[in-house]
Structures are given as structure tokens and as C-alpha cells.
mmCIF file of C-alpha atoms in Angstrom:
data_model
loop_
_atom_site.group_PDB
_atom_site.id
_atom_site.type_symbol
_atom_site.label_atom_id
_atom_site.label_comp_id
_atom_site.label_asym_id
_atom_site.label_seq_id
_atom_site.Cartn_x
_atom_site.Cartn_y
_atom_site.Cartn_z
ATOM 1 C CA UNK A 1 0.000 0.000 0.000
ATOM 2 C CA UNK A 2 1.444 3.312 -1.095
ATOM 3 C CA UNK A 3 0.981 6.124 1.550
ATOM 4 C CA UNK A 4 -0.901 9.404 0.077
ATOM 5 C CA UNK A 5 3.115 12.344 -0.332
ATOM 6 C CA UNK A 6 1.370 14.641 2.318
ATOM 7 C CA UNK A 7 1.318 11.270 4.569
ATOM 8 C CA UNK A 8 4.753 10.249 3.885
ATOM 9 C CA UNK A 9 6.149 14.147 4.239
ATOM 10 C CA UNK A 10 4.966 14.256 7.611
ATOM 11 C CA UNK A 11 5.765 10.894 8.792
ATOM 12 C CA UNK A 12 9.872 11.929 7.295
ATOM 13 C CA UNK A 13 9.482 15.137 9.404
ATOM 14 C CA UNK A 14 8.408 13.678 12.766
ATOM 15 C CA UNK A 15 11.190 10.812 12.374
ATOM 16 C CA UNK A 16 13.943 12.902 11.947
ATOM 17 C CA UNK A 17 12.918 15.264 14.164
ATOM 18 C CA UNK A 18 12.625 12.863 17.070
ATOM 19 C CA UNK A 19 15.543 11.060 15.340
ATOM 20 C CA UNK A 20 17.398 14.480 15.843
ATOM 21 C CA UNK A 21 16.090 15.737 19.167
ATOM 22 C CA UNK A 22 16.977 12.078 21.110
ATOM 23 C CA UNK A 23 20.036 10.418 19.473
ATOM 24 C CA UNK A 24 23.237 11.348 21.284
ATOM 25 C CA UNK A 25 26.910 9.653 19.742
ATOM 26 C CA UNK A 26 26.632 11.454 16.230
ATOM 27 C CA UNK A 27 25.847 10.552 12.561
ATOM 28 C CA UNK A 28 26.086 6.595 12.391
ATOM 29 C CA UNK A 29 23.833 5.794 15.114
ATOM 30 C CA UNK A 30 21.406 8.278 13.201
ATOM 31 C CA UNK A 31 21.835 6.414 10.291
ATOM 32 C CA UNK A 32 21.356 2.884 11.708
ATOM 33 C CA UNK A 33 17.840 4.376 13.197
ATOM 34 C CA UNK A 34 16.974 5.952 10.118
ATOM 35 C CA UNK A 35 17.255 2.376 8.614
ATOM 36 C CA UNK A 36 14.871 1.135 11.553
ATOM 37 C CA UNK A 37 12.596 3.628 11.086
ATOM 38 C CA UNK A 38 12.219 3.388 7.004
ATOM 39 C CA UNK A 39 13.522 -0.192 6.429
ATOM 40 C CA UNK A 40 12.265 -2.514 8.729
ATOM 41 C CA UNK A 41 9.333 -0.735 10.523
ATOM 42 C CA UNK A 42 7.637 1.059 7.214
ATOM 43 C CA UNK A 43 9.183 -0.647 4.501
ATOM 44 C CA UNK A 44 9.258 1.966 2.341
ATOM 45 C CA UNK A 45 12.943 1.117 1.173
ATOM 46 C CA UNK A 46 14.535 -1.815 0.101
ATOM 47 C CA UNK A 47 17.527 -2.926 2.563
ATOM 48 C CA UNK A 48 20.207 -2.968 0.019
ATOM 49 C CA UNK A 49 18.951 0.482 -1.895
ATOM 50 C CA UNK A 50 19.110 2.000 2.111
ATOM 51 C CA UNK A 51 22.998 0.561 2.318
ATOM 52 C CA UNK A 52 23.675 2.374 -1.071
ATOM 53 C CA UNK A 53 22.130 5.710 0.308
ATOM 54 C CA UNK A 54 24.235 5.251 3.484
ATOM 55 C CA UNK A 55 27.022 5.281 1.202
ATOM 56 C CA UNK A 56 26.018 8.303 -0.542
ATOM 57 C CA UNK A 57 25.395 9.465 2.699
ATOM 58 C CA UNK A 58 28.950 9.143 3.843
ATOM 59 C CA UNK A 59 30.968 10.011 0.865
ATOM 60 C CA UNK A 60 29.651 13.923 0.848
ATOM 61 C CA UNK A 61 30.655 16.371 2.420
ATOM 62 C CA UNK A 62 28.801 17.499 5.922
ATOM 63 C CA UNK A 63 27.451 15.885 9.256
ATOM 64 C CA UNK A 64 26.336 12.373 8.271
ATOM 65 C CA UNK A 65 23.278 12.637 10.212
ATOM 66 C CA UNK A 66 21.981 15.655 7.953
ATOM 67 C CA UNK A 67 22.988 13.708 4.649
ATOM 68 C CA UNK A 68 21.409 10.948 5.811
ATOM 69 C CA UNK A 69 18.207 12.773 6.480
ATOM 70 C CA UNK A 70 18.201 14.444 3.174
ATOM 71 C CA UNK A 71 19.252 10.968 0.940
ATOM 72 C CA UNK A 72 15.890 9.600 2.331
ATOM 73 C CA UNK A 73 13.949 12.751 1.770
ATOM 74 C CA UNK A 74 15.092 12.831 -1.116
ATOM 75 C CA UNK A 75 14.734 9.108 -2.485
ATOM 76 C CA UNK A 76 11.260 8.930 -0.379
ATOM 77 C CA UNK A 77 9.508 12.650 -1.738
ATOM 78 C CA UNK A 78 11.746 14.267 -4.311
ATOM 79 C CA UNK A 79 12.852 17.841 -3.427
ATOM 80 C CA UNK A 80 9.994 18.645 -0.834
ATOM 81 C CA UNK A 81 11.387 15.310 1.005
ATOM 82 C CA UNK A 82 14.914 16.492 1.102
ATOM 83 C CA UNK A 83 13.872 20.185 2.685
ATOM 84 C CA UNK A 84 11.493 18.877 5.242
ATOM 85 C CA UNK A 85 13.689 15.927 6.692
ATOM 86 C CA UNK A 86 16.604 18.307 6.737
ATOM 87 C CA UNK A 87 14.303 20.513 8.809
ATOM 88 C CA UNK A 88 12.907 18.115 11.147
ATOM 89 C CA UNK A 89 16.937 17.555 11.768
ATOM 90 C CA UNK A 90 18.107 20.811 12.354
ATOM 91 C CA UNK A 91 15.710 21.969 14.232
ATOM 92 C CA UNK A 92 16.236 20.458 17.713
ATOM 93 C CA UNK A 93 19.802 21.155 17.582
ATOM 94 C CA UNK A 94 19.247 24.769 16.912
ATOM 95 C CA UNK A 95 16.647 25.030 19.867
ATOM 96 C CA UNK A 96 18.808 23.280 22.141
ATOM 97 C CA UNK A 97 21.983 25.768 21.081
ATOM 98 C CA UNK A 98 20.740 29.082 21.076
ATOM 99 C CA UNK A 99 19.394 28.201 24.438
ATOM 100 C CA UNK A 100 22.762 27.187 25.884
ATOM 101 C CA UNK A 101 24.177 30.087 24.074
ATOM 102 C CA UNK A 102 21.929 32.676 25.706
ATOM 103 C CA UNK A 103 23.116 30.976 29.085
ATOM 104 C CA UNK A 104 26.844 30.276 28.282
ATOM 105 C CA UNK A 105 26.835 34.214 28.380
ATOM 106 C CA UNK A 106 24.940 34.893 31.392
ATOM 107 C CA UNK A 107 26.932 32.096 33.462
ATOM 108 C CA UNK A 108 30.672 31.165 32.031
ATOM 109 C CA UNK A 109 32.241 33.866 33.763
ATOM 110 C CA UNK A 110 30.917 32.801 36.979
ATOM 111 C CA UNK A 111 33.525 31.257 39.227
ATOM 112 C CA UNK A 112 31.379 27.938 39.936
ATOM 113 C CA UNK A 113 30.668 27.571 36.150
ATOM 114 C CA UNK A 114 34.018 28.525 34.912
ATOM 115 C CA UNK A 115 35.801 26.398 37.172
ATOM 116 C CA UNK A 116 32.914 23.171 35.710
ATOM 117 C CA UNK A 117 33.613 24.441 32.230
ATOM 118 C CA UNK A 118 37.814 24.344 32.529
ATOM 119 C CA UNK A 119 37.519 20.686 34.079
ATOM 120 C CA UNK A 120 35.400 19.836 31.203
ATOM 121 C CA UNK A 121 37.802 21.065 28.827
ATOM 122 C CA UNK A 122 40.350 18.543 30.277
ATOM 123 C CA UNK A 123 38.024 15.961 29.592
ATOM 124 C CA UNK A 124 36.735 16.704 26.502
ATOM 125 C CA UNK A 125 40.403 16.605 25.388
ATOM 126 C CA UNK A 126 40.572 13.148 26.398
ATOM 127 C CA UNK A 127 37.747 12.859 24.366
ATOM 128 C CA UNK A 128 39.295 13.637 21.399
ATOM 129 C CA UNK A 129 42.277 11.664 21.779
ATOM 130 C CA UNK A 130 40.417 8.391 22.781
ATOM 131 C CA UNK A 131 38.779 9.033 19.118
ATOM 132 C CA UNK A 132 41.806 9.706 17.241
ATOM 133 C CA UNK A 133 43.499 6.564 18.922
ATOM 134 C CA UNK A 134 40.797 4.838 17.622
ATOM 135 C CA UNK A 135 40.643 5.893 14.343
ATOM 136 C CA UNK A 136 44.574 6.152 13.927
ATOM 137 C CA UNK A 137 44.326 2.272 14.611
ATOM 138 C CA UNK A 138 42.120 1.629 11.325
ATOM 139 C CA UNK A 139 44.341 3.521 9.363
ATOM 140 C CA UNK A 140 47.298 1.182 10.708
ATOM 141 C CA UNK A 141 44.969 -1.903 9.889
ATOM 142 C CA UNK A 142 44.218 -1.127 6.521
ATOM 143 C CA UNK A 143 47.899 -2.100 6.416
ATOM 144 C CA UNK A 144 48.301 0.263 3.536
ATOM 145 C CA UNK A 145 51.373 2.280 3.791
ATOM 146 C CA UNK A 146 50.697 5.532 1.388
ATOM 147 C CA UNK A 147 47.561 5.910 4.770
ATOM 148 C CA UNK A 148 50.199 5.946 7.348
ATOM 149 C CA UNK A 149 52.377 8.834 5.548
ATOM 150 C CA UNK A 150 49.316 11.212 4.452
ATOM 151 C CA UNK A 151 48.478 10.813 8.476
ATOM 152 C CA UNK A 152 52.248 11.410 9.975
ATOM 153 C CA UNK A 153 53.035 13.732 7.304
ATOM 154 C CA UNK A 154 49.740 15.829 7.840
ATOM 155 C CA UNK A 155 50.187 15.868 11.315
ATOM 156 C CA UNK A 156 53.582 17.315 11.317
ATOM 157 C CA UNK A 157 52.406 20.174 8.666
ATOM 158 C CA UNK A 158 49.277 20.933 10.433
ATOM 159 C CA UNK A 159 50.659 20.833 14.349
ATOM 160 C CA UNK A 160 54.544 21.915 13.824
ATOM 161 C CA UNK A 161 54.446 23.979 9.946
ATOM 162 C CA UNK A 162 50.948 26.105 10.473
ATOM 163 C CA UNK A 163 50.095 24.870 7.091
ATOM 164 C CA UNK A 164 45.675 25.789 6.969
ATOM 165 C CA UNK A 165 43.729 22.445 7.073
ATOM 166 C CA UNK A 166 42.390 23.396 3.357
ATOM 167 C CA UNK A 167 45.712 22.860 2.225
ATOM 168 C CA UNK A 168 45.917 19.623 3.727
ATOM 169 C CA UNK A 169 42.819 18.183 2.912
ATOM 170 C CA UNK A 170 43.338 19.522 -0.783
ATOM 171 C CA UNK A 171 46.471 17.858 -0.879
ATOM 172 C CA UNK A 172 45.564 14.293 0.294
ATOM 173 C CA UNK A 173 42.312 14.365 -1.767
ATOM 174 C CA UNK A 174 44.333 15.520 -4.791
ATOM 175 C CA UNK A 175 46.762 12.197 -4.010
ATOM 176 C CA UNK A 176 43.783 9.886 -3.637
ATOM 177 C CA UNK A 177 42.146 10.949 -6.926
ATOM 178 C CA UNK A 178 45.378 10.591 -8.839
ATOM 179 C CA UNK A 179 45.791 7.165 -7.138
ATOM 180 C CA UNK A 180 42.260 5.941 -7.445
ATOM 181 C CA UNK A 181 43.132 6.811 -11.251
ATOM 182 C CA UNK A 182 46.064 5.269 -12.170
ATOM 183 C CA UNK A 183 44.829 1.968 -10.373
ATOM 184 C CA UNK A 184 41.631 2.392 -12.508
ATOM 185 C CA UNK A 185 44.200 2.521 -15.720
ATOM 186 C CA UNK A 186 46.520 -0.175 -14.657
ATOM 187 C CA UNK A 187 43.434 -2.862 -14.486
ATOM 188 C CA UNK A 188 42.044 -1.849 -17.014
ATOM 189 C CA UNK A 189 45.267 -2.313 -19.100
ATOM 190 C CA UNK A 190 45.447 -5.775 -17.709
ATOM 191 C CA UNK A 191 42.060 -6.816 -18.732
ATOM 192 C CA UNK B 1 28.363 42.259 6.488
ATOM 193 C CA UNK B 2 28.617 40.428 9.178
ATOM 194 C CA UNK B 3 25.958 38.210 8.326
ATOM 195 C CA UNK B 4 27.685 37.346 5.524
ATOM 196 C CA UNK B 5 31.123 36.512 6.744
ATOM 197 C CA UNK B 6 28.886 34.014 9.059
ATOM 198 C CA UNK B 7 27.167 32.150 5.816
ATOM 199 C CA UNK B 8 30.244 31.950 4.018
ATOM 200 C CA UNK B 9 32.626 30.789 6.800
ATOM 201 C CA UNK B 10 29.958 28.106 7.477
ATOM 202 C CA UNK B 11 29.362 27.408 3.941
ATOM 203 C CA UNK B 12 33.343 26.042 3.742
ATOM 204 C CA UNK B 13 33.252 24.182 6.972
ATOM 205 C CA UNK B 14 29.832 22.175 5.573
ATOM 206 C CA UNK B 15 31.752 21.595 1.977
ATOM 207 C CA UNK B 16 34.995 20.318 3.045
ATOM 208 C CA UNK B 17 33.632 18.110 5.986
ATOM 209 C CA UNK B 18 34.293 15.154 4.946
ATOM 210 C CA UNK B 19 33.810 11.860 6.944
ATOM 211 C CA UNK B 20 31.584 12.928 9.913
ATOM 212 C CA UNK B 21 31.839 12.660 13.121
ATOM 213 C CA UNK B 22 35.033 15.084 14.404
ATOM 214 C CA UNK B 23 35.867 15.884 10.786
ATOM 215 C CA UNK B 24 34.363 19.512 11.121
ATOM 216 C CA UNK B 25 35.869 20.267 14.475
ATOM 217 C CA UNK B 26 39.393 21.391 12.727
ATOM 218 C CA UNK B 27 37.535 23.368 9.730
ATOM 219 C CA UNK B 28 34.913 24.850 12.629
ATOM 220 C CA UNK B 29 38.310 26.083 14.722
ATOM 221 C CA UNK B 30 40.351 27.494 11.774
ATOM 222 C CA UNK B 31 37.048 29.669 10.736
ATOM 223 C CA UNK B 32 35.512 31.019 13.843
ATOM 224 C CA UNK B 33 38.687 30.867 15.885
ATOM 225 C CA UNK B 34 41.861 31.476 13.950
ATOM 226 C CA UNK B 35 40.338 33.193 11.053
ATOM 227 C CA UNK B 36 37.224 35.369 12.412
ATOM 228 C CA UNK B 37 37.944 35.359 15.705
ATOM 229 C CA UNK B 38 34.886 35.083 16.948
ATOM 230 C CA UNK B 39 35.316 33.055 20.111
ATOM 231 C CA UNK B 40 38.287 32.687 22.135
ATOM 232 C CA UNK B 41 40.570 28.919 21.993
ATOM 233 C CA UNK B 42 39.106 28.513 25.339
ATOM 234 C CA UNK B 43 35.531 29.061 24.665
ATOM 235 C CA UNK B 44 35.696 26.695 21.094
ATOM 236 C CA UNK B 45 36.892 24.053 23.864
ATOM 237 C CA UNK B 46 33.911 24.758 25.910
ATOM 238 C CA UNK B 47 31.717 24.744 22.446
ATOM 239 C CA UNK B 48 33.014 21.149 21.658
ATOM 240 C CA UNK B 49 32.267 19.875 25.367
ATOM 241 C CA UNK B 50 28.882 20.915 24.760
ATOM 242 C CA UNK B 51 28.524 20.129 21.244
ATOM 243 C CA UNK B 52 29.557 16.115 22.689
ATOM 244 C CA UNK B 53 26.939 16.215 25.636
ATOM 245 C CA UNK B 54 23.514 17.367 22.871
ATOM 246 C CA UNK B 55 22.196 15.625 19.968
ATOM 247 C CA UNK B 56 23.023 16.847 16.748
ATOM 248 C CA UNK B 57 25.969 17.482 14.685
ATOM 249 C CA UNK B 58 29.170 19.782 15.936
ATOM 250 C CA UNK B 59 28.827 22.128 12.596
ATOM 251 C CA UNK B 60 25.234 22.687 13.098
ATOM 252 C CA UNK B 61 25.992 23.462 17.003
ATOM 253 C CA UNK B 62 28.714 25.721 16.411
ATOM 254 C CA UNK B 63 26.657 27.189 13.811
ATOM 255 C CA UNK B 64 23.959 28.158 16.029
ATOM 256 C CA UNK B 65 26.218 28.660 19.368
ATOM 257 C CA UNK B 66 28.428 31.096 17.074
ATOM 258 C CA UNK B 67 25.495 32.587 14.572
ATOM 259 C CA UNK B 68 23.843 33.761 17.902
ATOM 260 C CA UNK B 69 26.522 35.770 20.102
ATOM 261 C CA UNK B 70 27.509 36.752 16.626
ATOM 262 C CA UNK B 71 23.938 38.562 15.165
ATOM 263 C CA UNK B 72 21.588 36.856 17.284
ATOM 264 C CA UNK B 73 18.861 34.569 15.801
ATOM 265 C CA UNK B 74 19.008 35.848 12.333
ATOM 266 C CA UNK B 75 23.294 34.590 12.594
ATOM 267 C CA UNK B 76 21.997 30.981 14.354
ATOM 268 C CA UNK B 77 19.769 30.272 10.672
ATOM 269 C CA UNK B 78 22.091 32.030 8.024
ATOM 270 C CA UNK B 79 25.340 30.341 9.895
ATOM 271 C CA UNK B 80 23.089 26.861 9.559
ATOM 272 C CA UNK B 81 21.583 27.227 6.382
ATOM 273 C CA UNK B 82 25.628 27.664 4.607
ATOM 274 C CA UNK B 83 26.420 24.729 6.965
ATOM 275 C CA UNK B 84 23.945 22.315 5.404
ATOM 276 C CA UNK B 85 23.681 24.073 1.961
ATOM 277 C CA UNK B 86 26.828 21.916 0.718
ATOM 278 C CA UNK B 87 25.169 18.726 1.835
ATOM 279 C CA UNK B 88 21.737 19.961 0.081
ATOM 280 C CA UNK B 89 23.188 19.829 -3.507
ATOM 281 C CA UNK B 90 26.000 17.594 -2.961
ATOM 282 C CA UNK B 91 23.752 14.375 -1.715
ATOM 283 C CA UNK B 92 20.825 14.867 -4.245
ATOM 284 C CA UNK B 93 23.724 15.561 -6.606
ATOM 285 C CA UNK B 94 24.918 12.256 -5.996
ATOM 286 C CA UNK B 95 22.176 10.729 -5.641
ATOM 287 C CA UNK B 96 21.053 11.484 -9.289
ATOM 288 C CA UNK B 97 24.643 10.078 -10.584
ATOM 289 C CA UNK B 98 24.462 7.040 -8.504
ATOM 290 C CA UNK B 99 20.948 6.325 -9.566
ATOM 291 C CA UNK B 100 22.820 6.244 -13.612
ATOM 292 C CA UNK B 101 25.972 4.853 -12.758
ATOM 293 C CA UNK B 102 25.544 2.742 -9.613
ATOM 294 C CA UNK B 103 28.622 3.051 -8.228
ATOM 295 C CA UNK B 104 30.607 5.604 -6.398
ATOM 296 C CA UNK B 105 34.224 3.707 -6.694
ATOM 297 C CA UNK B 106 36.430 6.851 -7.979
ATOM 298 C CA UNK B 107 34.613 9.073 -4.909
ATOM 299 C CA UNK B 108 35.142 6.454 -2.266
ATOM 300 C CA UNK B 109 38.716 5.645 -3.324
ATOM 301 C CA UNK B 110 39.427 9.248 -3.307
ATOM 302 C CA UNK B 111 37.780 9.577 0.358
ATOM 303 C CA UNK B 112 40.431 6.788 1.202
ATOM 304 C CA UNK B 113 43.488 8.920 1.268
ATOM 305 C CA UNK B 114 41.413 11.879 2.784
ATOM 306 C CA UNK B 115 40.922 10.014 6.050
ATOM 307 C CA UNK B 116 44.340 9.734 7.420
ATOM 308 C CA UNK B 117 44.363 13.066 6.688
ATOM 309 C CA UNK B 118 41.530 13.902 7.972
ATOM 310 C CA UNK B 119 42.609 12.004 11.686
ATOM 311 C CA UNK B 120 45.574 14.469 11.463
ATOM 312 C CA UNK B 121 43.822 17.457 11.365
ATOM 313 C CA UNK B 122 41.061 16.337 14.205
ATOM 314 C CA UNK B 123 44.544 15.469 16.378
ATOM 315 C CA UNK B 124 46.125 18.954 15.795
ATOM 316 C CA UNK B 125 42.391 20.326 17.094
ATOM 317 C CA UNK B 126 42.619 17.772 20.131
ATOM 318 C CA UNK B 127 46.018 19.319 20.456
ATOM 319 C CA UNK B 128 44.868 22.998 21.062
ATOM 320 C CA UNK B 129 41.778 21.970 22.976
ATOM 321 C CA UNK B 130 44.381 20.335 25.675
ATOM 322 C CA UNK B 131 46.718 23.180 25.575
ATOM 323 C CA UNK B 132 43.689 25.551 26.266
ATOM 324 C CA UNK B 133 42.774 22.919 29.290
ATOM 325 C CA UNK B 134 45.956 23.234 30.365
ATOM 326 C CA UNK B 135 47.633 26.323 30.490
ATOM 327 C CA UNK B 136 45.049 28.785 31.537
ATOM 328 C CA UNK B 137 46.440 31.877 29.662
ATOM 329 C CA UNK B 138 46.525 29.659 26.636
ATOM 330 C CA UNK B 139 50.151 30.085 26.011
ATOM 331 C CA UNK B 140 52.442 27.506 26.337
ATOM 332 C CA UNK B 141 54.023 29.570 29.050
ATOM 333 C CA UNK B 142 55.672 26.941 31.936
ATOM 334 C CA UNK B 143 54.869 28.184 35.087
ATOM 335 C CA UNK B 144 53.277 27.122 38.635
ATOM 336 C CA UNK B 145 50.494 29.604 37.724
ATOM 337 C CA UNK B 146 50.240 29.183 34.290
ATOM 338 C CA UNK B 147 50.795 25.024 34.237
ATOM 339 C CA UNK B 148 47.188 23.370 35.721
ATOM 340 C CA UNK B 149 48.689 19.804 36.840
ATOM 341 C CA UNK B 150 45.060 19.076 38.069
ATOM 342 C CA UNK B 151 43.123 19.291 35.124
ATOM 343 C CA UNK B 152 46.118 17.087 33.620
ATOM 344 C CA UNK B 153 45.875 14.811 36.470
ATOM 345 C CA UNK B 154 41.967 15.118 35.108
ATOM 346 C CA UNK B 155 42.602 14.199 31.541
ATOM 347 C CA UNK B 156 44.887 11.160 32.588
ATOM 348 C CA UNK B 157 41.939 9.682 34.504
ATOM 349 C CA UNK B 158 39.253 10.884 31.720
ATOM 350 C CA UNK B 159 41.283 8.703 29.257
ATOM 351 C CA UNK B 160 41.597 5.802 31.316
ATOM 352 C CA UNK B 161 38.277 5.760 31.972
ATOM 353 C CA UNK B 162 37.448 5.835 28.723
ATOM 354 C CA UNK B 163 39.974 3.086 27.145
ATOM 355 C CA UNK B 164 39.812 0.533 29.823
ATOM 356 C CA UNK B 165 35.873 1.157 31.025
ATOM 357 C CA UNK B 166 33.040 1.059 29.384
ATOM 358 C CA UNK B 167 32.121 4.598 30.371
ATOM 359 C CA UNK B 168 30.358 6.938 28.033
ATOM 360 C CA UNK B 169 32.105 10.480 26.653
ATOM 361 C CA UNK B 170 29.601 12.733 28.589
ATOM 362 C CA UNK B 171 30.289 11.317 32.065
ATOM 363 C CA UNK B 172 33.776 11.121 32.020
ATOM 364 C CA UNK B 173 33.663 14.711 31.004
ATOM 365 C CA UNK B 174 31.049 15.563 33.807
ATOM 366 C CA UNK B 175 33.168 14.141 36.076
ATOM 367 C CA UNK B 176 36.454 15.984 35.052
ATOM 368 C CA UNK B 177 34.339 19.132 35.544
ATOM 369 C CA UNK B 178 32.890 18.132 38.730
ATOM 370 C CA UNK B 179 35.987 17.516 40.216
ATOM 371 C CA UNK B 180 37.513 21.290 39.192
ATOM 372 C CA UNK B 181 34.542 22.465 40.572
ATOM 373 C CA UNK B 182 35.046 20.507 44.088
ATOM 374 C CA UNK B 183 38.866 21.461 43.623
ATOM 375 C CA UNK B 184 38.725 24.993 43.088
ATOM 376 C CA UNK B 185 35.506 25.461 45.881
ATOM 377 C CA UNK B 186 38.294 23.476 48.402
ATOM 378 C CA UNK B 187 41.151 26.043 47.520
ATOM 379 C CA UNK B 188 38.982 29.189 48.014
ATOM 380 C CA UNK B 189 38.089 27.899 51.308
ATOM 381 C CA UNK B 190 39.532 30.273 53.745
ATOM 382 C CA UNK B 191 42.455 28.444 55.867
#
């Protein structure tokens, strides 16, 4: 049974929206409950076409949790499916901010709150290096050397050399593409 | 003007984002920090802590947290709308090409080489978030007053917890700030 587009345009807009306004731990788990939602409890898309739009998903550029929201607009409603998912997952971030904003300014200066907020910053920072450990570990498993240098050699330009992330990123997608290429030409050669 | 300065700076942090999760945090802190200047090193830390403990994505956060102490509520939805605008015609973009070619090889190869990369760039930001923990003038000026050996005593324990337990980002970070907190309110006690 195919639901009437109004039907289907609200239904995207409540899911991400609650999607949105409950999921803590970023993009994938987003995804994964997008693929609940659509997949298994609706059945509006097919398993493997939803592992394609993951993909799609995760090869542009942005927070994986709005592309994700916007590839199932999109495949589910066209245009109007694409702008009203990517609403219903903006939104509760943007309440939530401007909120904490307003008080961030009131209260950070504060010795209580200052004092919470410069702890926090300690452990945020272990945070961040718990992450990169972790994903510095599946570059060294994918046991492909080129990875390792574009990651040492990156670091030391970007922490030691001041050289502007654009730079960087410019430079190791440039490699990639040229790489990606020439592999492309060599099999096909062979063939 | 100002206005936009705010949709354009966001517009390049939502196009060159690639790979979720933590890859906006460097491209967030070269904009609004080292570029714009439009929060200090100290309060981008503070952004990130809070960014980790709500739902939604870091570049729609910051976009909001900075769009509003920027130009108020008018800055929270231009700074978001050139945050997701990338994503907008980039997935559908994609979508249409994967729908005739049905496959994305060349992209994802490409992405390949941008990861290590990419885990550079977040370590450089995890980098200046602990040196703003740190050293509380934000200088990497050694000094009794200068050094905080608690909050690295904090960060120590923050990343053991996190490694060897099973405990979740936002608690160890609560807990790093709680303890300042209990630290500092202990030292201010009169003797």
C-alpha cells in the first residue's frame, strides 16, 4: 500500500525530528535508526537500496546525520522530502543551542561555572584523543602504507608547519584521486 | 556584512567536511577561531564539550552557538543554512549520478586517502583543545600559575576511563568538571 506524499512528508518530518532531538553519539547511530525507522518498521525502502544511500550518505561532504536525512527525503519525496527531513533535523539542535548560548553568556564567567567548564575542557580533550586513537588504529589496519604517511606527514604540517587544514585536505584528496586513477588505468590495461 | 562573513565561513566548513563525526571540528576552529575570531581557543573548547553532551551534529551546534553571540537569531539560521547548503546539492547531486551509474568507486577511493588526513587534522584540534585545558592563559608559558597539573591529572583519569571502562564520553567529562569544581571550591576555602 502506497501512503498518500502529504502522509509520507509528515511521517519523514516527525522521524527525523525525534531522530534528531533524542540520538546522542553522532551521525552513524542516526543512520542505523533511520534504517529502523524506514527499512524494517515502514518498509518503504529496500535494505540494500538503504545501504547504497548510506554510502552516498557518507561520501559527501557534511554531518552524516543531515545527509542521511536528506538521501531519504530525497529518495522517499523528491525535493519537498529532502527540505522537510533536513528541517525536522536541524531543528532540535538549533533550539537546544541558542538556548545554551543565551546561558553560556549569562553564566561562564561565573567562578562555579568557569571552574565546571575548565575541568570539562580537560576531559573533553581526552575525548578527542580516545577518538583519534581509535581511528589512527584503522588507518594502521588497513595495512596500507601511502595511509600511514598522508596521516604522519599531515600531522607534522598541520601541528609543527601552520600549514591551513584546506591545504591539507586539498592535498591528500588531490593524491587519492590521482591514485584511485592510475589503479583504474593499470586494471584496465590488464584486462 | 557580518551576516555574511557568518554564511560563508559556514558554507566552507559544511563543503569540506568530509567523513563525519570530528571531521568539522578542525575546519569549525580554523574559521571562527583562527580566522574570524569570533570566540576565544578557550571558549571553542567549551563549544566542543557541549557540542559532545547534545544531539546533533558539531557544525550545526557551532553554527547556532556562534550565529547567535555573533547577530543573534538571524546569525543561528544564516550560519546553519551555509552549513547544510553543501550537503543539500552535494547528496541529491549524488544521488542522481548514482541512480545512472551505480557506483561511487572513484569518490570512495578518493575519500580513502582523505581520512588519514583527515585524523591528522582532528589530532592537531585535540592538540589545542588540551593546551587551552591546560595552560590557563593559553600560552604555552611553563609556570606554577600558568601550568594546571590538576586538570592534567583530570585528563589522565578521563582517558583511562574511557579506554579501559566502558564509560560513556559525557560522564567522564562531567566528572572531570565536577571535580575542578570541588577542587577549586576546596582552595577558596579560607584556611
Amino acid at each position: 500500500m502506497k501512503p498518500h506524499k502529504r502522509q509520507i512528508l509528515l511521517r519523514l518530518f516527525v522521524s527525523t525530528l525525534y531522530l534528531s532531538a533524542f540520538t546522542f553519539g553522532g551521525g552513524y547511530v542516526i543512520v542505523t535508526l533511520l534504517k529502523n525507522k524506514f527499512v524494517d518498521q515502514y518498509h518503504w525502502i529496500e535494505e540494500d537500496e538503504m545501504l547504497d544511500l548510506v554510502a552516498i550518505a557518507q561520501s559527501s561532504p557534511g554531518a552524516v546525520a543531515v545527509n542521511g536525512a536528506i538521501v531519504v527525503g530525497y529518495r522517499l519525496a523528491g525535493i519537498a522530502g529532502a527540505a522537510v527531513s533536513v528541517l525536522g533535523a536541524i531543528l532540535p539542535p538549533m533550539l537546544f543551542l541558542s538556548v545554551i548560548s543565551v546561558f553560556y553568556d549569562a553564566f561562564s564567567s561565573q567562578p562555579s561555572v568557569a571552574a565546571l567548564l575548565g575541568g570539562m575542557r580537560a576531559g573533553v580533550g581526552a575525548v578527542i584523543v580516545s577518538a583519534v586513537w581509535d581511528m589512527e588504529k584503522k588507518v594502521a589496519e588497513s595495512r596500507d602504507t601511502a595511509q600511514t604517511v598522508i596521516l604522519v606527514v599531515s600531522f607534522i604540517l598541520s601541528c609543527f608547519c601552520n600549514v591551513n587544514v584546506l591545504w591539507i585536505l586539498l592535498g591528500a584528496a588531490a593524491f587519492g584521486l590521482l591514485r584511485a586513477l592510475w589503479e583504474k588505468k593499470r586494471k584496465g590495461g590488464r584486462a | 556584512m557580518t551576516l555574511l562573513r557568518l554564511f560563508f565561513s559556514f558554507l566552507q566548513i559544511g563543503a569540506l567536511s568530509f567523513g563525519g563525526g570530528y571531521a568539522a571540528m578542525p575546519l569549525i576552529q580554523d574559521q571562527i577561531v583562527t580566522v574570524h575570531g569570533w570566540i576565544s581557543m578557550d571558549t571553542f573548547a567549551d563549544l566542543v564539550a557541549i557540542a559532545e553532551m547534545t544531539p546533533g551534529p558539531i557544525a550545526v551546534n557551532a553554527a547556532t552557538f556562534v550565529g547567535t553571540r555573533i547577530a543573534g537569531p538571524a546569525g543561528a539560521i544564516i550560519a546553519t543554512l551555509g552549513c547544510i547548503l553543501p550537503s543539500c546539492i552535494f547528496v541529491t547531486l549524488l544521488a542522481c549520478l548514482y541512480t545512472r551509474y551505480r557506483s561511487l568507486r572513484l569518490l570512495q577511493q578518493t575519500l580513502l586517502a582523505l581520512r588519514p588526513a583527515i585524523v591528522a587534522i582532528i589530532a592537531k584540534a585535540g592538540v589545542s583543545i588540551l593546551i587551552a585545558a591546560f595552560f590557563l592563559d593559553g600560552t604555552l608559558r611553563l609556570s606554577g600559575d600558568n601550568l594546571s597539573v590538576r586538570r592534567i591529572g583530570f585528563f589522565i583519569f578521563a582517558l583511562f576511563l574511557l579506554r579501559k571502562t566502558k564509560c560513556s564520553p559525557i560522564l567522564a567529562m562531567v566528572l572531570c568538571g565536577v571535580l575542578e569544581m570541588a577542587f577549586s571550591a576546596f582552595a577558596a576555602l579560607p584556611a
